Amino acid sequence: MLQSPTPKKRRRGRLFRFSSALVVLLAVAGYLLVQYVTGGRGGPGCKVVSGKDDGQAYEFSQEQTMNAATIAAVGTGRGMPERAVTIALATALQESQLVNIQHGDLDSLGLFQQRPSQGWGTKKEILDPTYAAGVFYEHLAKVDDYQQLPLTVAAQRVQRSGYPEAYAKHEPEAALLSAALTGQAAATLTCQGLPDTTRTAVGPDAVRAALVRDFGRTVLKETGAEVTRGGSASKGKSKAKAESTPTPSASATGGSSTVTLPVRSGSTRTGWQLAHWAVANSSVLHIERVSYAGREWAAGSADDPWHSTATKASGGVRIVTSQQAGEK
């Protein structure tokens, strides 16, 4: 005859079931939190390392890195110093983990969790990373001596957060991202470059449009680019004339196009910013290779990032991109 469990055993059974349920609940909560913060995006696909050979490195998703590149490009286009870019990146890391989320506390939105009700812009504007970064820099520029202030103080004077100390913990990773994405540190940013199959706009026109979107027309002007297809050349504007700012050119062979971004002699920092920007955007723009200053990055070569090339290519930053969406 089977004996009924003792009260002690029943308590142990209930405790075990409760503990198991709690573990499952915490796991689900953790998963939902990750989905909330990242919008369900995948894991790390990019890596930034220190240019000082001190072993410091951080990993980010391709989307995070692309948003970081936009923030850095907007800052450069506005003539903001590297310190401003670091402050902006640390702020976005704290507010959204560099993911353009469409929700937050009250009516907060986007990379910087800016609020339409507080005069930051419309919902559509705030969810545009280029606009969001620009309006952040506008407010930061009004902070007296922000470059000399501790990062968390400068960020707080813009954001007015309920947790002002939280920005400081992101300064190390923001500093590495800033050094790479402003071109201060060479060959320090790599990405897997797996193509985003949802994109339909690829090729040289998409690359140029993205460059103008992030950097502004005063940095990269759309004039007279030449595209070669099937052995014939077609030119853009016939009124192309000499300008002080180098202009992009493009050529196409087979299934790929090459966009060349001229870089003035002695402007290697600009060159590396453009090169790292291209790597950060490699997934959405289907960029296969980026070459600059005798170094080359290739999509899918995470084990051998930015290897040396046999010859030092001239003509600035060369970006090779697929001509058709989904083509690798």
PDB file of N, CA, C and O in Angstrom, residues 75-150:
ATOM      1  N   GLY A  75      27.939  64.338 -36.428  1.00  0.00           N
ATOM      2  CA  GLY A  75      28.792  65.211 -35.633  1.00  0.00           C
ATOM      3  C   GLY A  75      29.901  65.820 -36.454  1.00  0.00           C
ATOM      4  O   GLY A  75      30.172  67.033 -36.384  1.00  0.00           O
ATOM      5  N   THR A  76      30.565  65.010 -37.274  1.00  0.00           N
ATOM      6  CA  THR A  76      31.636  65.508 -38.134  1.00  0.00           C
ATOM      7  C   THR A  76      31.109  66.528 -39.131  1.00  0.00           C
ATOM      8  O   THR A  76      31.729  67.570 -39.368  1.00  0.00           O
ATOM      9  N   GLY A  77      29.952  66.226 -39.711  1.00  0.00           N
ATOM     10  CA  GLY A  77      29.363  67.142 -40.673  1.00  0.00           C
ATOM     11  C   GLY A  77      29.027  68.494 -40.065  1.00  0.00           C
ATOM     12  O   GLY A  77      28.998  69.510 -40.778  1.00  0.00           O
ATOM     13  N   ARG A  78      28.784  68.531 -38.770  1.00  0.00           N
ATOM     14  CA  ARG A  78      28.476  69.778 -38.073  1.00  0.00           C
ATOM     15  C   ARG A  78      29.726  70.437 -37.489  1.00  0.00           C
ATOM     16  O   ARG A  78      29.620  71.457 -36.804  1.00  0.00           O
ATOM     17  N   GLY A  79      30.882  69.827 -37.725  1.00  0.00           N
ATOM     18  CA  GLY A  79      32.118  70.399 -37.215  1.00  0.00           C
ATOM     19  C   GLY A  79      32.317  70.195 -35.725  1.00  0.00           C
ATOM     20  O   GLY A  79      33.106  70.908 -35.096  1.00  0.00           O
ATOM     21  N   MET A  80      31.629  69.191 -35.151  1.00  0.00           N
ATOM     22  CA  MET A  80      31.767  68.916 -33.724  1.00  0.00           C
ATOM     23  C   MET A  80      33.049  68.125 -33.474  1.00  0.00           C
ATOM     24  O   MET A  80      33.460  67.294 -34.291  1.00  0.00           O
ATOM     25  N   PRO A  81      33.713  68.339 -32.336  1.00  0.00           N
ATOM     26  CA  PRO A  81      34.954  67.617 -32.032  1.00  0.00           C
ATOM     27  C   PRO A  81      34.682  66.164 -31.637  1.00  0.00           C
ATOM     28  O   PRO A  81      33.542  65.764 -31.379  1.00  0.00           O
ATOM     29  N   GLU A  82      35.753  65.377 -31.597  1.00  0.00           N
ATOM     30  CA  GLU A  82      35.625  63.964 -31.246  1.00  0.00           C
ATOM     31  C   GLU A  82      34.989  63.783 -29.866  1.00  0.00           C
ATOM     32  O   GLU A  82      34.230  62.842 -29.645  1.00  0.00           O
ATOM     33  N   ARG A  83      35.281  64.679 -28.923  1.00  0.00           N
ATOM     34  CA  ARG A  83      34.695  64.571 -27.586  1.00  0.00           C
ATOM     35  C   ARG A  83      33.175  64.636 -27.645  1.00  0.00           C
ATOM     36  O   ARG A  83      32.484  63.925 -26.911  1.00  0.00           O
ATOM     37  N   ALA A  84      32.635  65.480 -28.521  1.00  0.00           N
ATOM     38  CA  ALA A  84      31.187  65.581 -28.673  1.00  0.00           C
ATOM     39  C   ALA A  84      30.603  64.264 -29.177  1.00  0.00           C
ATOM     40  O   ALA A  84      29.537  63.826 -28.728  1.00  0.00           O
ATOM     41  N   VAL A  85      31.313  63.620 -30.118  1.00  0.00           N
ATOM     42  CA  VAL A  85      30.858  62.338 -30.646  1.00  0.00           C
ATOM     43  C   VAL A  85      30.862  61.281 -29.546  1.00  0.00           C
ATOM     44  O   VAL A  85      29.936  60.477 -29.428  1.00  0.00           O
ATOM     45  N   THR A  86      31.901  61.278 -28.716  1.00  0.00           N
ATOM     46  CA  THR A  86      31.959  60.325 -27.603  1.00  0.00           C
ATOM     47  C   THR A  86      30.792  60.530 -26.650  1.00  0.00           C
ATOM     48  O   THR A  86      30.159  59.558 -26.195  1.00  0.00           O
ATOM     49  N   ILE A  87      30.485  61.777 -26.325  1.00  0.00           N
ATOM     50  CA  ILE A  87      29.363  62.072 -25.430  1.00  0.00           C
ATOM     51  C   ILE A  87      28.056  61.590 -26.050  1.00  0.00           C
ATOM     52  O   ILE A  87      27.213  60.982 -25.372  1.00  0.00           O
ATOM     53  N   ALA A  88      27.873  61.853 -27.339  1.00  0.00           N
ATOM     54  CA  ALA A  88      26.646  61.432 -28.019  1.00  0.00           C
ATOM     55  C   ALA A  88      26.510  59.915 -28.049  1.00  0.00           C
ATOM     56  O   ALA A  88      25.426  59.368 -27.793  1.00  0.00           O
ATOM     57  N   LEU A  89      27.602  59.217 -28.330  1.00  0.00           N
ATOM     58  CA  LEU A  89      27.557  57.757 -28.385  1.00  0.00           C
ATOM     59  C   LEU A  89      27.283  57.153 -27.011  1.00  0.00           C
ATOM     60  O   LEU A  89      26.497  56.206 -26.877  1.00  0.00           O
ATOM     61  N   ALA A  90      27.912  57.678 -25.969  1.00  0.00           N
ATOM     62  CA  ALA A  90      27.672  57.176 -24.621  1.00  0.00           C
ATOM     63  C   ALA A  90      26.212  57.405 -24.215  1.00  0.00           C
ATOM     64  O   ALA A  90      25.590  56.551 -23.572  1.00  0.00           O
ATOM     65  N   THR A  91      25.662  58.543 -24.608  1.00  0.00           N
ATOM     66  CA  THR A  91      24.263  58.845 -24.304  1.00  0.00           C
ATOM     67  C   THR A  91      23.332  57.861 -24.999  1.00  0.00           C
ATOM     68  O   THR A  91      22.403  57.313 -24.381  1.00  0.00           O
ATOM     69  N   ALA A  92      23.566  57.605 -26.282  1.00  0.00           N
ATOM     70  CA  ALA A  92      22.718  56.674 -27.027  1.00  0.00           C
ATOM     71  C   ALA A  92      22.870  55.243 -26.515  1.00  0.00           C
ATOM     72  O   ALA A  92      21.905  54.471 -26.507  1.00  0.00           O
ATOM     73  N   LEU A  93      24.069  54.874 -26.079  1.00  0.00           N
ATOM     74  CA  LEU A  93      24.265  53.539 -25.503  1.00  0.00           C
ATOM     75  C   LEU A  93      23.427  53.369 -24.243  1.00  0.00           C
ATOM     76  O   LEU A  93      22.822  52.312 -24.017  1.00  0.00           O
ATOM     77  N   GLN A  94      23.372  54.399 -23.403  1.00  0.00           N
ATOM     78  CA  GLN A  94      22.582  54.322 -22.185  1.00  0.00           C
ATOM     79  C   GLN A  94      21.080  54.378 -22.469  1.00  0.00           C
ATOM     80  O   GLN A  94      20.304  53.615 -21.896  1.00  0.00           O
ATOM     81  N   GLU A  95      20.684  55.239 -23.375  1.00  0.00           N
ATOM     82  CA  GLU A  95      19.255  55.462 -23.595  1.00  0.00           C
ATOM     83  C   GLU A  95      18.593  54.349 -24.405  1.00  0.00           C
ATOM     84  O   GLU A  95      17.431  54.013 -24.169  1.00  0.00           O
ATOM     85  N   SER A  96      19.310  53.788 -25.372  1.00  0.00           N
ATOM     86  CA  SER A  96      18.653  52.828 -26.274  1.00  0.00           C
ATOM     87  C   SER A  96      19.523  51.647 -26.680  1.00  0.00           C
ATOM     88  O   SER A  96      19.089  50.826 -27.492  1.00  0.00           O
ATOM     89  N   GLN A  97      20.754  51.574 -26.146  1.00  0.00           N
ATOM     90  CA  GLN A  97      21.713  50.566 -26.610  1.00  0.00           C
ATOM     91  C   GLN A  97      21.975  50.701 -28.115  1.00  0.00           C
ATOM     92  O   GLN A  97      22.212  49.717 -28.818  1.00  0.00           O
ATOM     93  N   LEU A  98      21.884  51.942 -28.623  1.00  0.00           N
ATOM     94  CA  LEU A  98      22.143  52.245 -30.031  1.00  0.00           C
ATOM     95  C   LEU A  98      21.171  51.535 -30.980  1.00  0.00           C
ATOM     96  O   LEU A  98      21.505  51.233 -32.131  1.00  0.00           O
ATOM     97  N   VAL A  99      19.963  51.285 -30.480  1.00  0.00           N
ATOM     98  CA  VAL A  99      18.908  50.701 -31.304  1.00  0.00           C
ATOM     99  C   VAL A  99      17.792  51.724 -31.423  1.00  0.00           C
ATOM    100  O   VAL A  99      17.373  52.317 -30.429  1.00  0.00           O
ATOM    101  N   ASN A 100      17.299  51.941 -32.617  1.00  0.00           N
ATOM    102  CA  ASN A 100      16.291  52.970 -32.861  1.00  0.00           C
ATOM    103  C   ASN A 100      14.910  52.479 -32.430  1.00  0.00           C
ATOM    104  O   ASN A 100      14.025  52.233 -33.257  1.00  0.00           O
ATOM    105  N   ILE A 101      14.712  52.350 -31.128  1.00  0.00           N
ATOM    106  CA  ILE A 101      13.476  51.769 -30.594  1.00  0.00           C
ATOM    107  C   ILE A 101      12.327  52.766 -30.678  1.00  0.00           C
ATOM    108  O   ILE A 101      12.510  53.971 -30.551  1.00  0.00           O
ATOM    109  N   GLN A 102      11.125  52.234 -30.886  1.00  0.00           N
ATOM    110  CA  GLN A 102       9.947  53.068 -31.085  1.00  0.00           C
ATOM    111  C   GLN A 102       9.096  53.166 -29.820  1.00  0.00           C
ATOM    112  O   GLN A 102       7.879  53.372 -29.893  1.00  0.00           O
ATOM    113  N   HIS A 103       9.725  53.009 -28.678  1.00  0.00           N
ATOM    114  CA  HIS A 103       9.000  53.064 -27.421  1.00  0.00           C
ATOM    115  C   HIS A 103       9.966  53.486 -26.324  1.00  0.00           C
ATOM    116  O   HIS A 103      11.167  53.590 -26.531  1.00  0.00           O
ATOM    117  N   GLY A 104       9.445  53.712 -25.150  1.00  0.00           N
ATOM    118  CA  GLY A 104      10.274  54.106 -24.017  1.00  0.00           C
ATOM    119  C   GLY A 104       9.412  54.681 -22.915  1.00  0.00           C
ATOM    120  O   GLY A 104       8.183  54.533 -22.922  1.00  0.00           O
ATOM    121  N   ASP A 105      10.021  55.342 -21.966  1.00  0.00           N
ATOM    122  CA  ASP A 105       9.293  55.950 -20.859  1.00  0.00           C
ATOM    123  C   ASP A 105       8.434  57.103 -21.373  1.00  0.00           C
ATOM    124  O   ASP A 105       8.922  57.985 -22.093  1.00  0.00           O
ATOM    125  N   LEU A 106       7.144  57.086 -21.014  1.00  0.00           N
ATOM    126  CA  LEU A 106       6.198  58.096 -21.482  1.00  0.00           C
ATOM    127  C   LEU A 106       6.215  58.129 -23.016  1.00  0.00           C
ATOM    128  O   LEU A 106       5.964  57.121 -23.640  1.00  0.00           O
ATOM    129  N   ASP A 107       6.540  59.266 -23.629  1.00  0.00           N
ATOM    130  CA  ASP A 107       6.551  59.328 -25.091  1.00  0.00           C
ATOM    131  C   ASP A 107       7.960  59.365 -25.664  1.00  0.00           C
ATOM    132  O   ASP A 107       8.183  59.832 -26.782  1.00  0.00           O
ATOM    133  N   SER A 108       8.941  58.858 -24.912  1.00  0.00           N
ATOM    134  CA  SER A 108      10.334  58.840 -25.372  1.00  0.00           C
ATOM    135  C   SER A 108      10.500  57.901 -26.563  1.00  0.00           C
ATOM    136  O   SER A 108       9.906  56.824 -26.605  1.00  0.00           O
ATOM    137  N   LEU A 109      11.341  58.316 -27.509  1.00  0.00           N
ATOM    138  CA  LEU A 109      11.518  57.546 -28.742  1.00  0.00           C
ATOM    139  C   LEU A 109      12.964  57.591 -29.213  1.00  0.00           C
ATOM    140  O   LEU A 109      13.722  58.496 -28.875  1.00  0.00           O
ATOM    141  N   GLY A 110      13.339  56.594 -30.007  1.00  0.00           N
ATOM    142  CA  GLY A 110      14.563  56.644 -30.785  1.00  0.00           C
ATOM    143  C   GLY A 110      15.855  56.421 -30.033  1.00  0.00           C
ATOM    144  O   GLY A 110      15.875  55.969 -28.888  1.00  0.00           O
ATOM    145  N   LEU A 111      16.949  56.747 -30.707  1.00  0.00           N
ATOM    146  CA  LEU A 111      18.290  56.477 -30.193  1.00  0.00           C
ATOM    147  C   LEU A 111      18.577  57.204 -28.884  1.00  0.00           C
ATOM    148  O   LEU A 111      19.260  56.672 -28.003  1.00  0.00           O
ATOM    149  N   PHE A 112      18.064  58.419 -28.762  1.00  0.00           N
ATOM    150  CA  PHE A 112      18.349  59.228 -27.574  1.00  0.00           C
ATOM    151  C   PHE A 112      17.141  59.337 -26.641  1.00  0.00           C
ATOM    152  O   PHE A 112      17.178  60.093 -25.676  1.00  0.00           O
ATOM    153  N   GLN A 113      16.083  58.581 -26.953  1.00  0.00           N
ATOM    154  CA  GLN A 113      14.851  58.620 -26.154  1.00  0.00           C
ATOM    155  C   GLN A 113      14.364  60.061 -25.975  1.00  0.00           C
ATOM    156  O   GLN A 113      14.081  60.535 -24.872  1.00  0.00           O
ATOM    157  N   GLN A 114      14.283  60.756 -27.085  1.00  0.00           N
ATOM    158  CA  GLN A 114      13.806  62.139 -27.087  1.00  0.00           C
ATOM    159  C   GLN A 114      12.279  62.154 -27.115  1.00  0.00           C
ATOM    160  O   GLN A 114      11.650  61.249 -27.669  1.00  0.00           O
ATOM    161  N   ARG A 115      11.687  63.193 -26.537  1.00  0.00           N
ATOM    162  CA  ARG A 115      10.234  63.235 -26.359  1.00  0.00           C
ATOM    163  C   ARG A 115       9.599  64.327 -27.224  1.00  0.00           C
ATOM    164  O   ARG A 115       9.943  65.511 -27.097  1.00  0.00           O
ATOM    165  N   PRO A 116       8.643  63.948 -28.077  1.00  0.00           N
ATOM    166  CA  PRO A 116       7.920  64.959 -28.860  1.00  0.00           C
ATOM    167  C   PRO A 116       7.248  66.014 -27.981  1.00  0.00           C
ATOM    168  O   PRO A 116       7.221  67.196 -28.333  1.00  0.00           O
ATOM    169  N   SER A 117       6.734  65.578 -26.833  1.00  0.00           N
ATOM    170  CA  SER A 117       6.016  66.513 -25.958  1.00  0.00           C
ATOM    171  C   SER A 117       6.930  67.547 -25.313  1.00  0.00           C
ATOM    172  O   SER A 117       6.465  68.551 -24.775  1.00  0.00           O
ATOM    173  N   GLN A 118       8.251  67.300 -25.371  1.00  0.00           N
ATOM    174  CA  GLN A 118       9.207  68.225 -24.778  1.00  0.00           C
ATOM    175  C   GLN A 118       9.938  69.070 -25.828  1.00  0.00           C
ATOM    176  O   GLN A 118      10.971  69.667 -25.549  1.00  0.00           O
ATOM    177  N   GLY A 119       9.404  69.074 -27.046  1.00  0.00           N
ATOM    178  CA  GLY A 119       9.944  69.949 -28.073  1.00  0.00           C
ATOM    179  C   GLY A 119      11.128  69.409 -28.849  1.00  0.00           C
ATOM    180  O   GLY A 119      11.800  70.173 -29.558  1.00  0.00           O
ATOM    181  N   TRP A 120      11.374  68.103 -28.781  1.00  0.00           N
ATOM    182  CA  TRP A 120      12.519  67.538 -29.503  1.00  0.00           C
ATOM    183  C   TRP A 120      12.227  67.313 -30.984  1.00  0.00           C
ATOM    184  O   TRP A 120      13.139  67.079 -31.769  1.00  0.00           O
ATOM    185  N   GLY A 121      10.978  67.359 -31.370  1.00  0.00           N
ATOM    186  CA  GLY A 121      10.596  67.122 -32.760  1.00  0.00           C
ATOM    187  C   GLY A 121       9.384  66.229 -32.827  1.00  0.00           C
ATOM    188  O   GLY A 121       8.854  65.788 -31.797  1.00  0.00           O
ATOM    189  N   THR A 122       8.932  65.950 -34.037  1.00  0.00           N
ATOM    190  CA  THR A 122       7.806  65.039 -34.206  1.00  0.00           C
ATOM    191  C   THR A 122       8.282  63.601 -34.036  1.00  0.00           C
ATOM    192  O   THR A 122       9.491  63.319 -34.042  1.00  0.00           O
ATOM    193  N   LYS A 123       7.337  62.687 -33.897  1.00  0.00           N
ATOM    194  CA  LYS A 123       7.697  61.272 -33.769  1.00  0.00           C
ATOM    195  C   LYS A 123       8.503  60.810 -34.981  1.00  0.00           C
ATOM    196  O   LYS A 123       9.518  60.121 -34.843  1.00  0.00           O
ATOM    197  N   LYS A 124       8.073  61.198 -36.179  1.00  0.00           N
ATOM    198  CA  LYS A 124       8.771  60.797 -37.396  1.00  0.00           C
ATOM    199  C   LYS A 124      10.188  61.339 -37.411  1.00  0.00           C
ATOM    200  O   LYS A 124      11.131  60.634 -37.800  1.00  0.00           O
ATOM    201  N   GLU A 125      10.359  62.591 -37.007  1.00  0.00           N
ATOM    202  CA  GLU A 125      11.694  63.194 -36.989  1.00  0.00           C
ATOM    203  C   GLU A 125      12.604  62.491 -35.996  1.00  0.00           C
ATOM    204  O   GLU A 125      13.762  62.166 -36.309  1.00  0.00           O
ATOM    205  N   ILE A 126      12.117  62.261 -34.796  1.00  0.00           N
ATOM    206  CA  ILE A 126      12.939  61.649 -33.750  1.00  0.00           C
ATOM    207  C   ILE A 126      13.362  60.235 -34.130  1.00  0.00           C
ATOM    208  O   ILE A 126      14.456  59.783 -33.764  1.00  0.00           O
ATOM    209  N   LEU A 127      12.515  59.526 -34.877  1.00  0.00           N
ATOM    210  CA  LEU A 127      12.854  58.169 -35.295  1.00  0.00           C
ATOM    211  C   LEU A 127      13.779  58.145 -36.516  1.00  0.00           C
ATOM    212  O   LEU A 127      14.130  57.078 -37.004  1.00  0.00           O
ATOM    213  N   ASP A 128      14.176  59.295 -37.000  1.00  0.00           N
ATOM    214  CA  ASP A 128      15.202  59.406 -38.041  1.00  0.00           C
ATOM    215  C   ASP A 128      16.542  59.596 -37.325  1.00  0.00           C
ATOM    216  O   ASP A 128      16.780  60.644 -36.721  1.00  0.00           O
ATOM    217  N   PRO A 129      17.449  58.599 -37.350  1.00  0.00           N
ATOM    218  CA  PRO A 129      18.714  58.710 -36.615  1.00  0.00           C
ATOM    219  C   PRO A 129      19.518  59.952 -36.962  1.00  0.00           C
ATOM    220  O   PRO A 129      20.168  60.534 -36.087  1.00  0.00           O
ATOM    221  N   THR A 130      19.481  60.380 -38.222  1.00  0.00           N
ATOM    222  CA  THR A 130      20.232  61.569 -38.613  1.00  0.00           C
ATOM    223  C   THR A 130      19.659  62.808 -37.929  1.00  0.00           C
ATOM    224  O   THR A 130      20.411  63.642 -37.393  1.00  0.00           O
ATOM    225  N   TYR A 131      18.356  62.943 -37.913  1.00  0.00           N
ATOM    226  CA  TYR A 131      17.730  64.076 -37.229  1.00  0.00           C
ATOM    227  C   TYR A 131      17.992  64.011 -35.729  1.00  0.00           C
ATOM    228  O   TYR A 131      18.352  65.025 -35.104  1.00  0.00           O
ATOM    229  N   ALA A 132      17.793  62.834 -35.138  1.00  0.00           N
ATOM    230  CA  ALA A 132      17.958  62.686 -33.691  1.00  0.00           C
ATOM    231  C   ALA A 132      19.363  63.071 -33.248  1.00  0.00           C
ATOM    232  O   ALA A 132      19.554  63.759 -32.235  1.00  0.00           O
ATOM    233  N   ALA A 133      20.366  62.625 -34.016  1.00  0.00           N
ATOM    234  CA  ALA A 133      21.746  62.981 -33.684  1.00  0.00           C
ATOM    235  C   ALA A 133      21.970  64.477 -33.838  1.00  0.00           C
ATOM    236  O   ALA A 133      22.613  65.117 -32.993  1.00  0.00           O
ATOM    237  N   GLY A 134      21.421  65.052 -34.897  1.00  0.00           N
ATOM    238  CA  GLY A 134      21.610  66.471 -35.132  1.00  0.00           C
ATOM    239  C   GLY A 134      21.026  67.339 -34.034  1.00  0.00           C
ATOM    240  O   GLY A 134      21.670  68.295 -33.574  1.00  0.00           O
ATOM    241  N   VAL A 135      19.831  67.015 -33.565  1.00  0.00           N
ATOM    242  CA  VAL A 135      19.208  67.826 -32.526  1.00  0.00           C
ATOM    243  C   VAL A 135      19.910  67.623 -31.178  1.00  0.00           C
ATOM    244  O   VAL A 135      19.974  68.537 -30.351  1.00  0.00           O
ATOM    245  N   PHE A 136      20.485  66.431 -30.960  1.00  0.00           N
ATOM    246  CA  PHE A 136      21.289  66.230 -29.754  1.00  0.00           C
ATOM    247  C   PHE A 136      22.504  67.150 -29.771  1.00  0.00           C
ATOM    248  O   PHE A 136      22.810  67.820 -28.775  1.00  0.00           O
ATOM    249  N   TYR A 137      23.211  67.198 -30.907  1.00  0.00           N
ATOM    250  CA  TYR A 137      24.387  68.054 -31.012  1.00  0.00           C
ATOM    251  C   TYR A 137      24.011  69.529 -30.865  1.00  0.00           C
ATOM    252  O   TYR A 137      24.793  70.328 -30.311  1.00  0.00           O
ATOM    253  N   GLU A 138      22.851  69.925 -31.372  1.00  0.00           N
ATOM    254  CA  GLU A 138      22.407  71.316 -31.220  1.00  0.00           C
ATOM    255  C   GLU A 138      22.320  71.698 -29.748  1.00  0.00           C
ATOM    256  O   GLU A 138      22.760  72.781 -29.340  1.00  0.00           O
ATOM    257  N   HIS A 139      21.763  70.808 -28.945  1.00  0.00           N
ATOM    258  CA  HIS A 139      21.635  71.082 -27.518  1.00  0.00           C
ATOM    259  C   HIS A 139      22.982  70.995 -26.813  1.00  0.00           C
ATOM    260  O   HIS A 139      23.272  71.789 -25.915  1.00  0.00           O
ATOM    261  N   LEU A 140      23.818  70.039 -27.217  1.00  0.00           N
ATOM    262  CA  LEU A 140      25.132  69.884 -26.583  1.00  0.00           C
ATOM    263  C   LEU A 140      25.996  71.118 -26.825  1.00  0.00           C
ATOM    264  O   LEU A 140      26.729  71.560 -25.923  1.00  0.00           O
ATOM    265  N   ALA A 141      25.923  71.675 -28.029  1.00  0.00           N
ATOM    266  CA  ALA A 141      26.741  72.844 -28.368  1.00  0.00           C
ATOM    267  C   ALA A 141      26.409  74.049 -27.488  1.00  0.00           C
ATOM    268  O   ALA A 141      27.233  74.959 -27.341  1.00  0.00           O
ATOM    269  N   LYS A 142      25.229  74.052 -26.902  1.00  0.00           N
ATOM    270  CA  LYS A 142      24.817  75.160 -26.036  1.00  0.00           C
ATOM    271  C   LYS A 142      25.280  74.985 -24.591  1.00  0.00           C
ATOM    272  O   LYS A 142      25.104  75.895 -23.779  1.00  0.00           O
ATOM    273  N   VAL A 143      25.860  73.840 -24.262  1.00  0.00           N
ATOM    274  CA  VAL A 143      26.368  73.587 -22.911  1.00  0.00           C
ATOM    275  C   VAL A 143      27.750  74.216 -22.783  1.00  0.00           C
ATOM    276  O   VAL A 143      28.676  73.841 -23.510  1.00  0.00           O
ATOM    277  N   ASP A 144      27.905  75.152 -21.884  1.00  0.00           N
ATOM    278  CA  ASP A 144      29.183  75.837 -21.713  1.00  0.00           C
ATOM    279  C   ASP A 144      30.295  74.860 -21.321  1.00  0.00           C
ATOM    280  O   ASP A 144      30.119  74.040 -20.409  1.00  0.00           O
ATOM    281  N   ASP A 145      31.413  74.932 -22.051  1.00  0.00           N
ATOM    282  CA  ASP A 145      32.609  74.145 -21.727  1.00  0.00           C
ATOM    283  C   ASP A 145      32.323  72.644 -21.637  1.00  0.00           C
ATOM    284  O   ASP A 145      32.902  71.932 -20.818  1.00  0.00           O
ATOM    285  N   TYR A 146      31.460  72.132 -22.514  1.00  0.00           N
ATOM    286  CA  TYR A 146      31.102  70.716 -22.415  1.00  0.00           C
ATOM    287  C   TYR A 146      32.300  69.784 -22.633  1.00  0.00           C
ATOM    288  O   TYR A 146      32.325  68.663 -22.110  1.00  0.00           O
ATOM    289  N   GLN A 147      33.303  70.242 -23.387  1.00  0.00           N
ATOM    290  CA  GLN A 147      34.459  69.380 -23.622  1.00  0.00           C
ATOM    291  C   GLN A 147      35.296  69.181 -22.361  1.00  0.00           C
ATOM    292  O   GLN A 147      35.998  68.173 -22.230  1.00  0.00           O
ATOM    293  N   GLN A 148      35.228  70.129 -21.439  1.00  0.00           N
ATOM    294  CA  GLN A 148      35.992  70.027 -20.190  1.00  0.00           C
ATOM    295  C   GLN A 148      35.195  69.358 -19.077  1.00  0.00           C
ATOM    296  O   GLN A 148      35.755  68.961 -18.056  1.00  0.00           O
ATOM    297  N   LEU A 149      33.882  69.218 -19.265  1.00  0.00           N
ATOM    298  CA  LEU A 149      33.045  68.620 -18.225  1.00  0.00           C
ATOM    299  C   LEU A 149      33.181  67.101 -18.230  1.00  0.00           C
ATOM    300  O   LEU A 149      33.461  66.489 -19.271  1.00  0.00           O
ATOM    301  N   PRO A 150      32.975  66.441 -17.082  1.00  0.00           N
ATOM    302  CA  PRO A 150      32.861  64.982 -17.092  1.00  0.00           C
ATOM    303  C   PRO A 150      31.744  64.568 -18.040  1.00  0.00           C
ATOM    304  O   PRO A 150      30.727  65.265 -18.152  1.00  0.00           O
TER     305      PRO A 150
END
